[in-house]
Amino acid sequence: MKTLRPPYAEAVTEADVHAAALQYVRKVSGFRQPAAHNQQIFDEAVERIAAATRELLDGLVVRTPGRSTTAEPGSGSVPHH
Protein backbone atom coordinates (compact mmCIF):
# COMPACT_ATOMS: atom_id res chain seq x y z
CA MET A 1 0.00 0.00 0.00
CA LYS A 2 1.40 3.38 -0.93
CA THR A 3 1.51 6.40 1.35
CA LEU A 4 -1.15 8.94 0.47
CA ARG A 5 0.15 12.06 2.21
CA PRO A 6 2.71 14.74 1.41
CA PRO A 7 5.61 14.62 0.84
CA TYR A 8 5.22 11.03 -0.39
CA ALA A 9 2.26 11.82 -2.64
CA GLU A 10 1.84 15.20 -4.31
CA ALA A 11 -1.68 14.66 -5.58
CA VAL A 12 -4.02 12.06 -4.12
CA THR A 13 -6.94 11.11 -6.31
CA GLU A 14 -10.28 9.61 -5.42
CA ALA A 15 -9.08 6.47 -7.22
CA ASP A 16 -6.03 6.31 -4.90
CA VAL A 17 -8.25 6.55 -1.81
CA HIS A 18 -10.68 3.93 -3.12
CA ALA A 19 -7.85 1.56 -4.06
CA ALA A 20 -6.34 1.84 -0.58
CA ALA A 21 -9.75 1.23 1.06
CA LEU A 22 -10.40 -1.77 -1.18
CA GLN A 23 -6.97 -3.22 -0.39
CA TYR A 24 -7.61 -2.81 3.34
CA VAL A 25 -11.04 -4.47 3.21
CA ARG A 26 -9.68 -7.34 1.11
CA LYS A 27 -6.83 -7.89 3.57
CA VAL A 28 -9.03 -7.78 6.67
CA SER A 29 -11.84 -9.92 5.21
CA GLY A 30 -9.58 -12.41 3.49
CA PHE A 31 -11.68 -12.11 0.31
CA ARG A 32 -10.45 -10.70 -2.97
CA GLN A 33 -14.02 -10.79 -4.26
CA PRO A 34 -16.81 -11.53 -1.78
CA ALA A 35 -19.67 -13.93 -2.44
CA ALA A 36 -22.91 -12.34 -3.60
CA HIS A 37 -24.41 -12.54 -0.10
CA ASN A 38 -21.47 -10.51 1.29
CA GLN A 39 -21.16 -7.99 -1.55
CA GLN A 40 -23.25 -5.23 0.04
CA ILE A 41 -21.42 -5.22 3.38
CA PHE A 42 -18.08 -5.48 1.56
CA ASP A 43 -18.91 -2.44 -0.62
CA GLU A 44 -20.20 -0.49 2.38
CA ALA A 45 -16.97 -1.20 4.26
CA VAL A 46 -14.90 0.05 1.32
CA GLU A 47 -16.91 3.29 1.22
CA ARG A 48 -16.61 3.83 4.98
CA ILE A 49 -12.86 3.20 4.94
CA ALA A 50 -12.50 5.58 1.97
CA ALA A 51 -14.46 8.27 3.85
CA ALA A 52 -12.31 7.79 6.96
CA THR A 53 -9.19 8.02 4.77
CA ARG A 54 -10.38 11.29 3.22
CA GLU A 55 -11.11 12.68 6.69
CA LEU A 56 -7.66 11.67 7.91
CA LEU A 57 -5.88 13.18 4.91
CA ASP A 58 -7.93 16.38 5.17
CA GLY A 59 -6.98 16.79 8.83
CA LEU A 60 -3.28 15.96 8.72
CA VAL A 61 -0.74 18.72 9.25
CA VAL A 62 2.61 17.60 7.88
CA ARG A 63 5.77 19.29 9.09
CA THR A 64 8.65 19.16 6.67
CA PRO A 65 11.89 18.11 8.42
CA GLY A 66 14.42 20.94 8.56
CA ARG A 67 11.89 23.60 7.63
CA SER A 68 9.75 25.83 9.77
CA THR A 69 6.71 25.64 7.50
CA THR A 70 3.80 23.28 7.82
CA ALA A 71 1.34 22.06 5.26
CA GLU A 72 -2.08 23.58 5.49
CA PRO A 73 -4.76 21.29 6.87
CA GLY A 74 -6.39 19.60 3.96
CA SER A 75 -3.30 19.70 1.77
CA GLY A 76 -3.62 15.98 1.26
CA SER A 77 -7.27 16.24 0.40
CA VAL A 78 -9.02 14.55 -2.45
CA PRO A 79 -12.10 15.68 -4.26
CA HIS A 80 -15.33 14.65 -2.56
CA HIS A 81 -18.30 13.39 -4.50
PDB file of C-alpha atoms in Angstrom:
ATOM      1  CA  MET A   1       0.000   0.000   0.000  1.00  0.00           C
ATOM      2  CA  LYS A   2       1.403   3.380  -0.929  1.00  0.00           C
ATOM      3  CA  THR A   3       1.513   6.399   1.348  1.00  0.00           C
ATOM      4  CA  LEU A   4      -1.154   8.943   0.474  1.00  0.00           C
ATOM      5  CA  ARG A   5       0.147  12.064   2.212  1.00  0.00           C
ATOM      6  CA  PRO A   6       2.712  14.737   1.414  1.00  0.00           C
ATOM      7  CA  PRO A   7       5.612  14.619   0.837  1.00  0.00           C
ATOM      8  CA  TYR A   8       5.215  11.030  -0.390  1.00  0.00           C
ATOM      9  CA  ALA A   9       2.262  11.820  -2.640  1.00  0.00           C
ATOM     10  CA  GLU A  10       1.840  15.196  -4.307  1.00  0.00           C
ATOM     11  CA  ALA A  11      -1.685  14.664  -5.579  1.00  0.00           C
ATOM     12  CA  VAL A  12      -4.016  12.062  -4.116  1.00  0.00           C
ATOM     13  CA  THR A  13      -6.937  11.105  -6.311  1.00  0.00           C
ATOM     14  CA  GLU A  14     -10.283   9.613  -5.419  1.00  0.00           C
ATOM     15  CA  ALA A  15      -9.076   6.468  -7.223  1.00  0.00           C
ATOM     16  CA  ASP A  16      -6.029   6.313  -4.900  1.00  0.00           C
ATOM     17  CA  VAL A  17      -8.248   6.551  -1.812  1.00  0.00           C
ATOM     18  CA  HIS A  18     -10.679   3.933  -3.118  1.00  0.00           C
ATOM     19  CA  ALA A  19      -7.855   1.555  -4.056  1.00  0.00           C
ATOM     20  CA  ALA A  20      -6.343   1.839  -0.575  1.00  0.00           C
ATOM     21  CA  ALA A  21      -9.745   1.230   1.057  1.00  0.00           C
ATOM     22  CA  LEU A  22     -10.404  -1.768  -1.181  1.00  0.00           C
ATOM     23  CA  GLN A  23      -6.969  -3.223  -0.393  1.00  0.00           C
ATOM     24  CA  TYR A  24      -7.605  -2.814   3.336  1.00  0.00           C
ATOM     25  CA  VAL A  25     -11.039  -4.474   3.207  1.00  0.00           C
ATOM     26  CA  ARG A  26      -9.678  -7.340   1.108  1.00  0.00           C
ATOM     27  CA  LYS A  27      -6.832  -7.889   3.574  1.00  0.00           C
ATOM     28  CA  VAL A  28      -9.033  -7.779   6.667  1.00  0.00           C
ATOM     29  CA  SER A  29     -11.838  -9.919   5.210  1.00  0.00           C
ATOM     30  CA  GLY A  30      -9.579 -12.415   3.487  1.00  0.00           C
ATOM     31  CA  PHE A  31     -11.682 -12.111   0.309  1.00  0.00           C
ATOM     32  CA  ARG A  32     -10.453 -10.705  -2.970  1.00  0.00           C
ATOM     33  CA  GLN A  33     -14.015 -10.785  -4.262  1.00  0.00           C
ATOM     34  CA  PRO A  34     -16.810 -11.534  -1.775  1.00  0.00           C
ATOM     35  CA  ALA A  35     -19.673 -13.932  -2.439  1.00  0.00           C
ATOM     36  CA  ALA A  36     -22.909 -12.338  -3.600  1.00  0.00           C
ATOM     37  CA  HIS A  37     -24.415 -12.538  -0.103  1.00  0.00           C
ATOM     38  CA  ASN A  38     -21.472 -10.512   1.289  1.00  0.00           C
ATOM     39  CA  GLN A  39     -21.155  -7.992  -1.550  1.00  0.00           C
ATOM     40  CA  GLN A  40     -23.254  -5.227   0.035  1.00  0.00           C
ATOM     41  CA  ILE A  41     -21.421  -5.220   3.381  1.00  0.00           C
ATOM     42  CA  PHE A  42     -18.075  -5.477   1.558  1.00  0.00           C
ATOM     43  CA  ASP A  43     -18.907  -2.445  -0.623  1.00  0.00           C
ATOM     44  CA  GLU A  44     -20.196  -0.487   2.385  1.00  0.00           C
ATOM     45  CA  ALA A  45     -16.967  -1.197   4.261  1.00  0.00           C
ATOM     46  CA  VAL A  46     -14.897   0.054   1.320  1.00  0.00           C
ATOM     47  CA  GLU A  47     -16.914   3.291   1.219  1.00  0.00           C
ATOM     48  CA  ARG A  48     -16.615   3.827   4.984  1.00  0.00           C
ATOM     49  CA  ILE A  49     -12.862   3.199   4.937  1.00  0.00           C
ATOM     50  CA  ALA A  50     -12.497   5.579   1.971  1.00  0.00           C
ATOM     51  CA  ALA A  51     -14.460   8.271   3.850  1.00  0.00           C
ATOM     52  CA  ALA A  52     -12.308   7.794   6.957  1.00  0.00           C
ATOM     53  CA  THR A  53      -9.190   8.016   4.773  1.00  0.00           C
ATOM     54  CA  ARG A  54     -10.384  11.293   3.219  1.00  0.00           C
ATOM     55  CA  GLU A  55     -11.113  12.679   6.695  1.00  0.00           C
ATOM     56  CA  LEU A  56      -7.659  11.666   7.910  1.00  0.00           C
ATOM     57  CA  LEU A  57      -5.879  13.185   4.906  1.00  0.00           C
ATOM     58  CA  ASP A  58      -7.928  16.377   5.172  1.00  0.00           C
ATOM     59  CA  GLY A  59      -6.978  16.792   8.833  1.00  0.00           C
ATOM     60  CA  LEU A  60      -3.276  15.962   8.725  1.00  0.00           C
ATOM     61  CA  VAL A  61      -0.737  18.715   9.253  1.00  0.00           C
ATOM     62  CA  VAL A  62       2.610  17.597   7.884  1.00  0.00           C
ATOM     63  CA  ARG A  63       5.769  19.295   9.087  1.00  0.00           C
ATOM     64  CA  THR A  64       8.655  19.161   6.667  1.00  0.00           C
ATOM     65  CA  PRO A  65      11.893  18.114   8.421  1.00  0.00           C
ATOM     66  CA  GLY A  66      14.421  20.935   8.563  1.00  0.00           C
ATOM     67  CA  ARG A  67      11.888  23.602   7.631  1.00  0.00           C
ATOM     68  CA  SER A  68       9.749  25.828   9.770  1.00  0.00           C
ATOM     69  CA  THR A  69       6.713  25.637   7.498  1.00  0.00           C
ATOM     70  CA  THR A  70       3.795  23.276   7.821  1.00  0.00           C
ATOM     71  CA  ALA A  71       1.341  22.059   5.264  1.00  0.00           C
ATOM     72  CA  GLU A  72      -2.084  23.584   5.488  1.00  0.00           C
ATOM     73  CA  PRO A  73      -4.761  21.286   6.872  1.00  0.00           C
ATOM     74  CA  GLY A  74      -6.389  19.598   3.961  1.00  0.00           C
ATOM     75  CA  SER A  75      -3.296  19.697   1.769  1.00  0.00           C
ATOM     76  CA  GLY A  76      -3.619  15.975   1.262  1.00  0.00           C
ATOM     77  CA  SER A  77      -7.269  16.237   0.405  1.00  0.00           C
ATOM     78  CA  VAL A  78      -9.018  14.548  -2.445  1.00  0.00           C
ATOM     79  CA  PRO A  79     -12.104  15.680  -4.265  1.00  0.00           C
ATOM     80  CA  HIS A  80     -15.332  14.650  -2.556  1.00  0.00           C
ATOM     81  CA  HIS A  81     -18.303  13.387  -4.501  1.00  0.00           C
TER      82      HIS A  81
END
